[in-house]
Amino acid sequence: MRIGVVVFTRDLRVRDHPALVAACEADHVVPLFVIDDALVAGSHAGANRLQFLVDSLADLDASLRQRGAALVVRRGTWIDEVARVVAECGADVVHLSDDVSGFARTRLDALLAGGTRQGFAVVTHPGVTVVSPGTLLTGSGTAYQMFSPFYRRWIAAVWRDPVSTPEHLSLPDGIDPGRLPTLAMLTDVVPSPELIVGGENAARARLRAWTVDGLAGYAEDHDAIAADATSRCSPYLHFGCLSPLDIATRLRDRIGGAAFVRQLCWRDFFHQLLAARPELAWQDLRARGTPSGTVDDGFAAWCAGQTGYPLVDAGMRQLHIEGFMHNRVRMVVASFLTKDLDVAWQHGAAHFMKVLVDGDIANNQLNWQWVAGTGTDTNPHRVFNPTRQSERFDPDGSYIRRYVTELADLDAAMIHDPPDGERARRGYVPKLVDHAEAVADYRARLAPNSAN
Ligand SMILES: Cc1cc2nc3c(=O)[nH]c(=O)nc-3n(C[C@H](O)[C@H](O)[C@H](O)COP(=O)(O)OP(=O)(O)OC[C@H]3O[C@@H](n4cnc5c(N)ncnc54)[C@H](O)[C@@H]3O)c2cc1C
């Protein structure tokens, strides 16, 4: 009798799951999730993502139980726990989805070494991206560093077909599923009050509703900040509650689908780059000198949404209330930190990773690099003017009013840059820096390198 183990990581779904389907070729399957102490204890796992993980594991367990099995949960050192379960149930093969970060690679290498020692095979499968990293390479055989040529290859490539969902699963006798985690078992930090609910079923419901209401207008509306017209699927994609391939395949030919699927390509783009260059999680792709700003009161004011720039403050407060921020506002706040305050992007990226429910090492770090001008942006000198961005993408100020409640009664003419008297009257902070002067200082620092 053959027993296969499928180790879930950030692929917490039963639909279009190649590793799960492969494990089902055995007579019995052990669907395993290990709560990795290195991740839970480390600074990477914020309370928002832990809560989302708790929801997603419960939902996955319910789906597996409907199919006759259950999620087997263990906690400890990831490699030790996987090897222990393999030995306990006498499995000869472990299947898992291939992933891109340095952390995931290190764990996979440890598992491969464990397999060699203990005599089990380790097989990796696609599932985290639409096109597997490393499939599309430049003429010189390297990962792409420019989005447009990558996109042309990606959209023309032959994608794999989504796999069907197993209907019946059978656990081997005697295996104890263990206990699903609660948030209290993982952290005593309180998550954001308006956090989205995790899990594959919640993901499918959201995507279904958004496909009806939002997809057709996506190309026109995705930058309208107050309209909140994007899919909000990013946490579900990060945790793999949704298959990016399944979504892209189903939506690409629908009205609005092309623009939406292009965004999924950005996700693949950053994943293939990080897979090839894991050090980019913390190192500049293109060095731009040493920023002059430090992690001081200005950084604290930025984190707290107290910079005196209403759009920046609204974004940072949305982040704390929801664990989420609109993409355009992420660009504005990141530009403010790295250009107006001239603080190294790594500090902003680390703060985002602590709070974002969709915090994703490839998407987060490489978007931060893009905005900071150290990454893949072909126009690295770009600076976002927070007042102009606010006037353009939140013209009547509704987004600002939602989060910067001090300004809730200000009219659209004043809300983007309230006069000093109006700020003082409402208890809203003065501007931390003058945008024009701050950007001039930033550009002066770069001047010797501006030909780069
Ligand atoms: C400084 C900064 C940090 C970011 N950090 C993250 C992060 O940690 N995790 C994350 O998933 N996204 C991150 N993004 C990208 C983007 O802001 C979010 O993916 C998007 O806002 C999520 O909202 P949505 O699901 O409604 O997006 P939609 O507009 O509905 O897009 C659909 C999907 O496409 C992908 N996508 C969209 N835009 C991008 C992009 N620029 N780069 C990569 N993938 C994209 C996401 O998976 C998203 O869910 C960051 C962007 C910036 C500028």
Short mmCIF file of C-alpha atoms and ligand atoms in Angstrom, two decimals:
data_model
loop_
_atom_site.label_atom_id
_atom_site.label_comp_id
_atom_site.label_asym_id
_atom_site.label_seq_id
_atom_site.Cartn_x
_atom_site.Cartn_y
_atom_site.Cartn_z
CA MET A 1 0.00 0.00 0.00
CA ARG A 2 1.43 3.39 -1.01
CA ILE A 3 1.10 6.51 1.09
CA GLY A 4 1.80 10.00 -0.24
CA VAL A 5 2.23 13.16 1.79
CA VAL A 6 1.28 16.55 0.40
CA VAL A 7 2.79 19.41 2.38
CA PHE A 8 0.70 22.57 2.10
CA THR A 9 2.64 25.80 2.40
CA ARG A 10 1.06 28.87 0.83
CA ASP A 11 -1.23 26.94 -1.46
CA LEU A 12 -4.17 26.57 0.93
CA ARG A 13 -6.83 25.27 -1.44
CA VAL A 14 -8.13 22.04 -2.93
CA ARG A 15 -8.88 23.39 -6.42
CA ASP A 16 -6.21 23.42 -9.13
CA HIS A 17 -3.61 21.98 -6.76
CA PRO A 18 -1.13 19.86 -8.76
CA ALA A 19 0.76 18.66 -5.66
CA LEU A 20 -2.45 17.42 -4.02
CA VAL A 21 -3.55 15.68 -7.21
CA ALA A 22 -0.16 13.96 -7.51
CA ALA A 23 -0.29 12.80 -3.87
CA CYS A 24 -3.70 11.26 -4.56
CA GLU A 25 -2.11 8.76 -6.92
CA ALA A 26 -1.11 6.82 -3.79
CA ASP A 27 -3.64 4.62 -1.94
CA HIS A 28 -3.74 7.00 1.00
CA VAL A 29 -2.81 10.64 1.30
CA VAL A 30 -1.66 12.72 4.26
CA PRO A 31 -2.46 16.42 3.72
CA LEU A 32 0.00 18.07 6.07
CA PHE A 33 0.54 21.62 7.27
CA VAL A 34 3.41 22.42 9.61
CA ILE A 35 3.21 25.61 11.65
CA ASP A 36 6.83 26.57 11.28
CA ASP A 37 8.17 28.06 14.50
CA ALA A 38 10.75 29.96 12.45
CA LEU A 39 7.95 31.82 10.66
CA VAL A 40 5.64 32.35 13.59
CA ALA A 41 8.33 33.58 15.95
CA GLY A 42 10.14 35.61 13.28
CA SER A 43 9.36 39.23 12.56
CA HIS A 44 7.84 38.27 9.19
CA ALA A 45 4.54 36.94 10.46
CA GLY A 46 2.31 39.83 11.48
CA ALA A 47 -0.91 39.21 13.40
CA ASN A 48 -2.98 39.97 10.29
CA ARG A 49 -1.38 37.24 8.23
CA LEU A 50 -1.51 34.83 11.16
CA GLN A 51 -5.26 35.42 11.57
CA PHE A 52 -5.71 34.95 7.83
CA LEU A 53 -3.68 31.73 8.04
CA VAL A 54 -5.85 30.44 10.91
CA ASP A 55 -9.01 31.10 8.84
CA SER A 56 -7.50 29.50 5.74
CA LEU A 57 -6.37 26.34 7.54
CA ALA A 58 -9.82 25.87 9.08
CA ASP A 59 -11.42 26.26 5.66
CA LEU A 60 -8.95 23.86 4.06
CA ASP A 61 -9.60 21.29 6.79
CA ALA A 62 -13.35 21.56 6.16
CA SER A 63 -12.84 21.00 2.41
CA LEU A 64 -10.60 17.99 3.07
CA ARG A 65 -13.11 16.53 5.54
CA GLN A 66 -15.88 16.88 2.96
CA ARG A 67 -13.71 14.67 0.78
CA GLY A 68 -13.09 12.03 3.44
CA ALA A 69 -9.77 13.19 4.94
CA ALA A 70 -8.64 15.99 7.27
CA LEU A 71 -5.77 18.42 7.53
CA VAL A 72 -2.93 16.97 9.58
CA VAL A 73 -1.41 19.81 11.59
CA ARG A 74 1.94 19.80 13.33
CA ARG A 75 4.03 22.54 14.90
CA GLY A 76 7.77 22.91 15.35
CA THR A 77 10.79 22.98 13.05
CA TRP A 78 9.33 22.51 9.58
CA ILE A 79 11.78 19.95 8.25
CA ASP A 80 11.75 17.86 11.46
CA GLU A 81 7.97 17.73 11.56
CA VAL A 82 7.62 16.79 7.88
CA ALA A 83 10.23 14.04 8.26
CA ARG A 84 8.52 12.79 11.44
CA VAL A 85 5.11 12.49 9.74
CA VAL A 86 6.65 10.73 6.74
CA ALA A 87 8.27 8.19 9.07
CA GLU A 88 5.16 7.82 11.22
CA CYS A 89 2.90 6.92 8.31
CA GLY A 90 5.47 5.07 6.19
CA ALA A 91 5.13 7.35 3.18
CA ASP A 92 7.58 7.05 0.31
CA VAL A 93 6.94 10.39 -1.35
CA VAL A 94 6.35 14.02 -0.38
CA HIS A 95 4.71 16.42 -2.82
CA LEU A 96 4.71 20.20 -2.45
CA SER A 97 4.33 23.37 -4.50
CA ASP A 98 7.52 25.01 -5.65
CA ASP A 99 8.09 28.48 -4.20
CA VAL A 100 10.46 31.36 -4.82
CA SER A 101 11.85 32.99 -1.68
CA GLY A 102 15.25 32.24 -0.16
CA PHE A 103 13.42 30.93 2.90
CA ALA A 104 11.33 28.50 0.81
CA ARG A 105 14.45 27.35 -1.07
CA THR A 106 16.31 26.66 2.17
CA ARG A 107 13.41 24.60 3.49
CA LEU A 108 13.18 22.66 0.24
CA ASP A 109 16.91 21.91 0.26
CA ALA A 110 16.60 20.64 3.84
CA LEU A 111 13.68 18.44 2.81
CA LEU A 112 15.60 17.03 -0.17
CA ALA A 113 18.51 16.19 2.15
CA GLY A 114 16.07 14.61 4.64
CA GLY A 115 14.56 12.54 1.82
CA THR A 116 17.97 11.26 0.79
CA ARG A 117 18.79 10.28 4.40
CA GLN A 118 15.41 8.78 5.21
CA GLY A 119 14.63 7.22 1.83
CA PHE A 120 11.62 9.20 0.60
CA ALA A 121 11.25 11.08 -2.67
CA VAL A 122 10.47 14.81 -2.81
CA VAL A 123 8.55 16.10 -5.82
CA THR A 124 7.82 19.79 -6.44
CA HIS A 125 4.88 21.04 -8.51
CA PRO A 126 3.66 24.30 -10.03
CA GLY A 127 0.79 26.18 -8.41
CA VAL A 128 2.10 29.41 -6.88
CA THR A 129 2.31 31.37 -10.16
CA VAL A 130 0.65 31.23 -13.58
CA VAL A 131 3.90 30.40 -15.39
CA SER A 132 6.61 28.69 -13.36
CA PRO A 133 9.63 30.89 -12.58
CA GLY A 134 12.57 30.05 -14.83
CA THR A 135 10.35 29.00 -17.75
CA LEU A 136 10.61 32.33 -19.55
CA LEU A 137 14.16 33.67 -19.82
CA THR A 138 15.78 36.53 -21.73
CA GLY A 139 17.95 35.85 -24.79
CA SER A 140 20.95 35.66 -22.49
CA GLY A 141 19.30 33.03 -20.32
CA THR A 142 18.59 35.23 -17.29
CA ALA A 143 15.40 36.24 -15.48
CA TYR A 144 13.59 39.27 -16.89
CA GLN A 145 14.25 42.65 -15.25
CA MET A 146 11.90 44.58 -17.54
CA PHE A 147 8.17 44.03 -17.33
CA SER A 148 7.02 44.76 -20.91
CA PRO A 149 9.11 42.11 -22.71
CA PHE A 150 8.28 39.64 -19.95
CA TYR A 151 4.57 40.37 -20.37
CA ARG A 152 4.73 39.80 -24.16
CA ARG A 153 6.31 36.36 -23.65
CA TRP A 154 4.04 35.50 -20.71
CA ILE A 155 0.74 36.26 -22.42
CA ALA A 156 1.80 34.35 -25.56
CA ALA A 157 3.12 31.32 -23.63
CA VAL A 158 1.23 28.03 -23.45
CA TRP A 159 -0.05 27.79 -19.89
CA ARG A 160 -0.62 24.45 -18.18
CA ASP A 161 -4.26 23.32 -17.89
CA PRO A 162 -5.78 23.66 -14.41
CA VAL A 163 -6.04 20.25 -12.71
CA SER A 164 -9.33 18.90 -11.43
CA THR A 165 -10.21 18.77 -7.75
CA PRO A 166 -9.94 15.36 -6.06
CA GLU A 167 -13.38 14.13 -5.01
CA HIS A 168 -12.37 11.46 -2.49
CA LEU A 169 -9.35 11.39 -0.22
CA SER A 170 -8.38 8.67 2.22
CA LEU A 171 -6.15 9.16 5.25
CA PRO A 172 -4.03 6.21 6.39
CA ASP A 173 -5.25 4.48 9.56
CA GLY A 174 -4.00 5.71 12.89
CA ILE A 175 -2.78 9.16 11.94
CA ASP A 176 -3.75 11.84 14.43
CA PRO A 177 -4.79 15.04 12.60
CA GLY A 178 -3.67 17.18 15.52
CA ARG A 179 -5.20 20.51 16.39
CA LEU A 180 -6.05 23.41 14.10
CA PRO A 181 -4.38 26.56 15.41
CA THR A 182 -6.20 29.50 16.93
CA LEU A 183 -4.72 32.97 16.80
CA ALA A 184 -4.00 32.88 20.53
CA MET A 185 -1.75 29.84 19.95
CA LEU A 186 0.38 31.89 17.53
CA THR A 187 0.55 35.45 18.83
CA ASP A 188 -0.78 37.82 21.45
CA VAL A 189 -0.78 40.74 19.02
CA VAL A 190 -4.26 41.93 18.05
CA PRO A 191 -5.00 41.99 14.31
CA SER A 192 -6.49 44.95 12.43
CA PRO A 193 -10.15 45.57 13.28
CA GLU A 194 -11.39 45.36 9.67
CA LEU A 195 -9.41 42.40 8.47
CA ILE A 196 -10.70 40.35 5.55
CA VAL A 197 -11.65 36.70 6.28
CA GLY A 198 -9.28 34.05 4.90
CA GLY A 199 -9.92 30.72 3.21
CA GLU A 200 -10.64 29.25 -0.22
CA ASN A 201 -14.41 29.50 0.12
CA ALA A 202 -14.29 33.17 1.13
CA ALA A 203 -11.87 33.74 -1.76
CA ARG A 204 -14.17 32.15 -4.30
CA ALA A 205 -17.17 34.10 -3.02
CA ARG A 206 -15.22 37.37 -3.26
CA LEU A 207 -13.89 36.62 -6.71
CA ARG A 208 -17.35 35.58 -7.94
CA ALA A 209 -18.94 38.79 -6.67
CA TRP A 210 -16.15 40.97 -8.01
CA THR A 211 -16.21 39.27 -11.41
CA VAL A 212 -19.86 40.31 -11.71
CA ASP A 213 -19.50 43.82 -10.26
CA GLY A 214 -15.93 44.92 -10.94
CA LEU A 215 -14.21 43.10 -13.76
CA ALA A 216 -15.78 44.87 -16.76
CA GLY A 217 -14.86 48.33 -15.37
CA TYR A 218 -11.44 47.32 -14.01
CA ALA A 219 -9.34 48.99 -16.71
CA GLU A 220 -11.04 52.38 -16.15
CA ASP A 221 -11.67 52.19 -12.40
CA HIS A 222 -8.71 50.44 -10.82
CA ASP A 223 -6.94 53.70 -10.00
CA ALA A 224 -10.04 55.44 -8.58
CA ILE A 225 -8.92 55.19 -4.99
CA ALA A 226 -12.21 55.89 -3.21
CA ALA A 227 -14.16 53.56 -5.48
CA ASP A 228 -12.26 50.59 -4.03
CA ALA A 229 -12.85 48.92 -7.38
CA THR A 230 -10.03 46.36 -7.39
CA SER A 231 -10.54 42.69 -6.62
CA ARG A 232 -8.89 42.60 -3.17
CA CYS A 233 -7.76 39.10 -4.05
CA SER A 234 -4.13 39.70 -3.08
CA PRO A 235 -4.23 37.96 0.34
CA TYR A 236 -6.02 34.99 -1.23
CA LEU A 237 -3.35 34.84 -3.92
CA HIS A 238 -0.56 35.18 -1.40
CA PHE A 239 -1.87 32.26 0.69
CA GLY A 240 -2.87 30.30 -2.41
CA CYS A 241 -6.55 30.18 -1.49
CA LEU A 242 -6.97 31.01 -5.17
CA SER A 243 -4.95 29.55 -8.03
CA PRO A 244 -3.54 32.40 -10.13
CA LEU A 245 -3.53 30.12 -13.16
CA ASP A 246 -7.17 29.20 -12.69
CA ILE A 247 -8.20 32.87 -12.38
CA ALA A 248 -6.08 34.00 -15.33
CA THR A 249 -7.39 31.18 -17.54
CA ARG A 250 -11.01 31.87 -16.69
CA LEU A 251 -10.90 35.67 -16.89
CA ARG A 252 -8.44 36.56 -19.63
CA ASP A 253 -10.99 36.62 -22.46
CA ARG A 254 -13.78 38.36 -20.56
CA ILE A 255 -14.50 42.10 -20.79
CA GLY A 256 -11.98 43.79 -18.47
CA GLY A 257 -10.08 40.50 -18.17
CA ALA A 258 -7.02 41.58 -20.16
CA ALA A 259 -6.22 44.50 -17.83
CA PHE A 260 -6.77 42.36 -14.75
CA VAL A 261 -4.68 39.45 -16.01
CA ARG A 262 -1.90 41.91 -16.82
CA GLN A 263 -1.74 42.69 -13.07
CA LEU A 264 -1.40 38.97 -12.36
CA CYS A 265 1.55 39.07 -14.74
CA TRP A 266 3.22 41.68 -12.50
CA ARG A 267 2.93 39.12 -9.74
CA ASP A 268 4.58 36.44 -11.90
CA PHE A 269 7.20 38.96 -13.03
CA PHE A 270 8.33 39.73 -9.49
CA HIS A 271 8.20 36.06 -8.50
CA GLN A 272 10.45 34.97 -11.38
CA LEU A 273 12.91 37.73 -10.53
CA LEU A 274 13.04 36.86 -6.83
CA ALA A 275 13.38 33.14 -7.66
CA ALA A 276 16.50 33.95 -9.70
CA ARG A 277 17.84 36.59 -7.29
CA PRO A 278 16.66 35.81 -3.73
CA GLU A 279 19.02 38.43 -2.32
CA LEU A 280 16.76 41.13 -3.84
CA ALA A 281 14.49 40.64 -0.85
CA TRP A 282 16.84 43.03 0.97
CA GLN A 283 19.49 44.22 -1.52
CA ASP A 284 19.10 46.88 -4.22
CA LEU A 285 18.79 45.59 -7.77
CA ARG A 286 20.36 48.87 -8.94
CA ALA A 287 22.26 50.72 -6.25
CA ARG A 288 21.30 54.39 -5.86
CA GLY A 289 23.64 55.50 -3.11
CA THR A 290 23.00 55.68 0.62
CA PRO A 291 19.78 57.44 1.61
CA SER A 292 20.26 60.36 3.99
CA GLY A 293 17.09 59.73 6.03
CA THR A 294 17.07 57.68 9.23
CA VAL A 295 14.46 55.75 11.14
CA ASP A 296 13.60 58.65 13.43
CA ASP A 297 10.54 60.69 14.29
CA GLY A 298 9.76 61.20 10.61
CA PHE A 299 9.58 57.46 10.07
CA ALA A 300 7.36 57.07 13.14
CA ALA A 301 5.06 59.82 11.83
CA TRP A 302 4.88 58.05 8.46
CA CYS A 303 4.01 54.72 10.14
CA ALA A 304 1.32 56.39 12.24
CA GLY A 305 -0.27 58.33 9.35
CA GLN A 306 0.76 61.70 10.81
CA THR A 307 2.79 63.27 8.00
CA GLY A 308 0.40 66.14 7.31
CA TYR A 309 -0.11 64.92 3.72
CA PRO A 310 -3.74 63.74 3.75
CA LEU A 311 -3.40 61.02 1.08
CA VAL A 312 -0.27 59.57 2.69
CA ASP A 313 -1.93 59.60 6.11
CA ALA A 314 -5.14 58.07 4.78
CA GLY A 315 -3.14 55.22 3.23
CA MET A 316 -1.13 54.50 6.35
CA ARG A 317 -4.27 54.56 8.48
CA GLN A 318 -6.08 52.24 6.04
CA LEU A 319 -3.13 49.88 6.43
CA HIS A 320 -3.61 49.74 10.20
CA ILE A 321 -7.39 49.48 10.11
CA GLU A 322 -7.66 46.86 7.36
CA GLY A 323 -4.19 45.37 6.89
CA PHE A 324 -4.60 46.51 3.28
CA MET A 325 -3.93 49.57 1.14
CA HIS A 326 -4.97 50.49 -2.40
CA ASN A 327 -2.16 49.98 -4.93
CA ARG A 328 -1.96 53.62 -6.04
CA VAL A 329 -1.74 54.76 -2.43
CA ARG A 330 0.98 52.17 -1.73
CA MET A 331 3.00 53.84 -4.48
CA VAL A 332 2.37 57.32 -3.04
CA VAL A 333 3.30 56.42 0.56
CA ALA A 334 6.36 54.46 -0.57
CA SER A 335 7.52 57.37 -2.72
CA PHE A 336 7.00 59.75 0.22
CA LEU A 337 9.13 57.61 2.51
CA THR A 338 11.94 56.91 0.05
CA LYS A 339 12.04 60.29 -1.72
CA ASP A 340 10.55 63.04 0.48
CA LEU A 341 12.03 61.51 3.67
CA ASP A 342 14.92 59.81 1.82
CA VAL A 343 14.65 56.70 4.01
CA ALA A 344 15.96 53.36 2.70
CA TRP A 345 13.14 51.29 1.14
CA GLN A 346 13.98 48.32 3.37
CA HIS A 347 12.50 50.10 6.42
CA GLY A 348 9.21 50.79 4.68
CA ALA A 349 9.08 47.27 3.26
CA ALA A 350 9.63 45.79 6.73
CA HIS A 351 6.81 47.90 8.18
CA PHE A 352 4.48 46.80 5.36
CA MET A 353 5.43 43.15 5.96
CA LYS A 354 4.46 43.51 9.62
CA VAL A 355 0.98 44.83 8.86
CA LEU A 356 -0.16 43.83 5.35
CA VAL A 357 -2.46 40.82 5.20
CA ASP A 358 -1.20 40.25 1.64
CA GLY A 359 2.45 40.82 2.71
CA ASP A 360 4.43 38.87 0.16
CA ILE A 361 8.20 38.91 -0.05
CA ALA A 362 8.31 38.99 -3.88
CA ASN A 363 5.52 41.50 -4.46
CA ASN A 364 6.30 43.70 -1.50
CA GLN A 365 10.07 43.99 -1.71
CA LEU A 366 10.20 44.32 -5.48
CA ASN A 367 7.39 46.88 -5.58
CA TRP A 368 9.24 48.85 -2.91
CA GLN A 369 12.36 48.68 -5.03
CA TRP A 370 10.35 49.78 -8.08
CA VAL A 371 9.10 52.89 -6.25
CA ALA A 372 12.45 53.62 -4.60
CA GLY A 373 14.14 53.61 -8.02
CA THR A 374 16.48 50.77 -7.05
CA GLY A 375 14.41 48.15 -8.86
CA THR A 376 12.81 47.41 -12.21
CA ASP A 377 11.19 50.78 -12.96
CA THR A 378 12.52 52.02 -16.29
CA ASN A 379 12.06 55.59 -14.93
CA PRO A 380 13.80 55.36 -11.54
CA HIS A 381 13.77 59.14 -11.00
CA ARG A 382 9.98 59.16 -10.76
CA VAL A 383 8.57 61.01 -7.72
CA PHE A 384 4.89 60.90 -6.74
CA ASN A 385 3.55 64.28 -5.61
CA PRO A 386 1.12 63.34 -2.82
CA THR A 387 -1.11 66.38 -3.32
CA ARG A 388 -1.36 66.02 -7.12
CA GLN A 389 -2.01 62.26 -6.77
CA SER A 390 -4.77 62.98 -4.30
CA GLU A 391 -6.41 65.60 -6.54
CA ARG A 392 -6.23 63.27 -9.50
CA PHE A 393 -7.24 59.91 -8.03
CA ASP A 394 -9.44 60.98 -5.10
CA PRO A 395 -10.85 64.23 -6.56
CA ASP A 396 -13.73 64.68 -4.12
CA GLY A 397 -11.63 63.55 -1.14
CA SER A 398 -13.90 60.62 -0.11
CA TYR A 399 -10.96 58.27 0.50
CA ILE A 400 -9.24 60.84 2.71
CA ARG A 401 -12.43 61.54 4.66
CA ARG A 402 -12.88 57.79 5.31
CA TYR A 403 -9.54 57.44 7.11
CA VAL A 404 -8.41 60.93 8.17
CA THR A 405 -11.48 61.65 10.23
CA GLU A 406 -10.12 65.00 11.46
CA LEU A 407 -10.74 66.26 7.91
CA ALA A 408 -14.14 64.63 7.43
CA ASP A 409 -16.02 67.91 7.09
CA LEU A 410 -13.54 69.67 4.77
CA ASP A 411 -14.69 70.30 1.22
CA ALA A 412 -12.95 68.96 -1.85
CA ALA A 413 -11.25 72.28 -2.61
CA MET A 414 -9.27 72.18 0.66
CA ILE A 415 -8.98 68.55 1.63
CA HIS A 416 -5.93 67.67 -0.47
CA ASP A 417 -3.76 70.34 1.18
CA PRO A 418 -5.62 72.03 4.05
CA PRO A 419 -4.50 75.57 4.99
CA ASP A 420 -2.68 75.86 8.33
CA GLY A 421 -5.67 77.39 10.14
CA GLU A 422 -8.01 74.59 9.05
CA ARG A 423 -5.50 71.96 10.19
CA ALA A 424 -5.05 73.56 13.59
CA ARG A 425 -8.81 73.96 14.10
CA ARG A 426 -9.37 70.24 13.44
CA GLY A 427 -6.34 68.88 15.30
CA TYR A 428 -4.69 67.71 12.08
CA VAL A 429 -0.88 67.80 11.98
CA PRO A 430 1.21 70.33 10.02
CA LYS A 431 3.26 69.03 7.09
CA LEU A 432 6.29 67.06 8.19
CA VAL A 433 8.35 68.35 5.24
CA ASP A 434 7.80 70.64 2.29
CA HIS A 435 7.41 68.31 -0.69
CA ALA A 436 9.20 70.53 -3.23
CA GLU A 437 12.18 71.21 -0.93
CA ALA A 438 12.44 67.59 0.18
CA VAL A 439 12.44 66.31 -3.37
CA ALA A 440 15.03 68.91 -4.40
CA ASP A 441 17.30 67.63 -1.58
CA TYR A 442 16.72 64.05 -2.67
CA ARG A 443 17.57 64.90 -6.29
CA ALA A 444 20.68 66.81 -5.20
CA ARG A 445 21.93 63.71 -3.41
CA LEU A 446 21.44 61.68 -6.56
CA ALA A 447 22.80 64.31 -8.95
CA PRO A 448 26.25 62.77 -9.35
CA ASN A 449 24.59 59.47 -10.25
CA SER A 450 21.67 60.82 -12.24
CA ALA A 451 23.06 59.49 -15.49
CA ASN A 452 22.48 55.94 -14.14
C1 LIG B 1 5.09 49.60 -2.11
C2 LIG B 1 4.20 48.46 -2.57
C3 LIG B 1 4.11 47.31 -1.81
C4 LIG B 1 3.31 46.24 -2.23
N1 LIG B 1 3.25 45.10 -1.46
C5 LIG B 1 2.51 44.04 -1.89
C6 LIG B 1 2.46 42.84 -1.14
O1 LIG B 1 3.10 42.69 -0.09
N2 LIG B 1 1.67 41.83 -1.60
C7 LIG B 1 0.95 41.95 -2.76
O2 LIG B 1 0.26 40.99 -3.14
N3 LIG B 1 1.00 43.06 -3.51
C8 LIG B 1 1.75 44.11 -3.11
N4 LIG B 1 1.79 45.26 -3.86
C9 LIG B 1 1.11 45.26 -5.17
C10 LIG B 1 -0.33 45.78 -5.17
O3 LIG B 1 -0.41 46.99 -4.47
C11 LIG B 1 -1.32 44.79 -4.56
O4 LIG B 1 -1.15 43.52 -5.14
C12 LIG B 1 -2.76 45.24 -4.82
O5 LIG B 1 -2.99 46.51 -4.28
C13 LIG B 1 -3.71 44.24 -4.20
O6 LIG B 1 -5.03 44.68 -4.36
P1 LIG B 1 -6.02 43.86 -5.28
O7 LIG B 1 -5.95 42.42 -4.98
O8 LIG B 1 -7.36 44.51 -5.15
O9 LIG B 1 -5.39 44.12 -6.71
P2 LIG B 1 -6.01 44.01 -8.18
O10 LIG B 1 -5.84 45.34 -8.82
O11 LIG B 1 -7.36 43.43 -8.15
O12 LIG B 1 -4.98 43.04 -8.92
C14 LIG B 1 -5.16 41.62 -8.97
C15 LIG B 1 -3.93 40.93 -8.47
O13 LIG B 1 -2.81 41.22 -9.28
C16 LIG B 1 -1.62 41.25 -8.48
N5 LIG B 1 -1.04 42.59 -8.57
C17 LIG B 1 -1.66 43.75 -8.78
N6 LIG B 1 -0.77 44.78 -8.81
C18 LIG B 1 0.43 44.22 -8.60
C19 LIG B 1 1.76 44.74 -8.50
N7 LIG B 1 2.03 46.04 -8.64
N8 LIG B 1 2.77 43.87 -8.25
C20 LIG B 1 2.55 42.56 -8.11
N9 LIG B 1 1.32 42.01 -8.20
C21 LIG B 1 0.28 42.83 -8.43
C22 LIG B 1 -2.05 40.97 -7.06
O14 LIG B 1 -1.87 39.59 -6.80
C23 LIG B 1 -3.52 41.34 -7.08
O15 LIG B 1 -4.29 40.68 -6.10
C24 LIG B 1 2.57 46.35 -3.45
C25 LIG B 1 2.66 47.53 -4.18
C26 LIG B 1 3.46 48.58 -3.76
C27 LIG B 1 3.52 49.82 -4.59
#
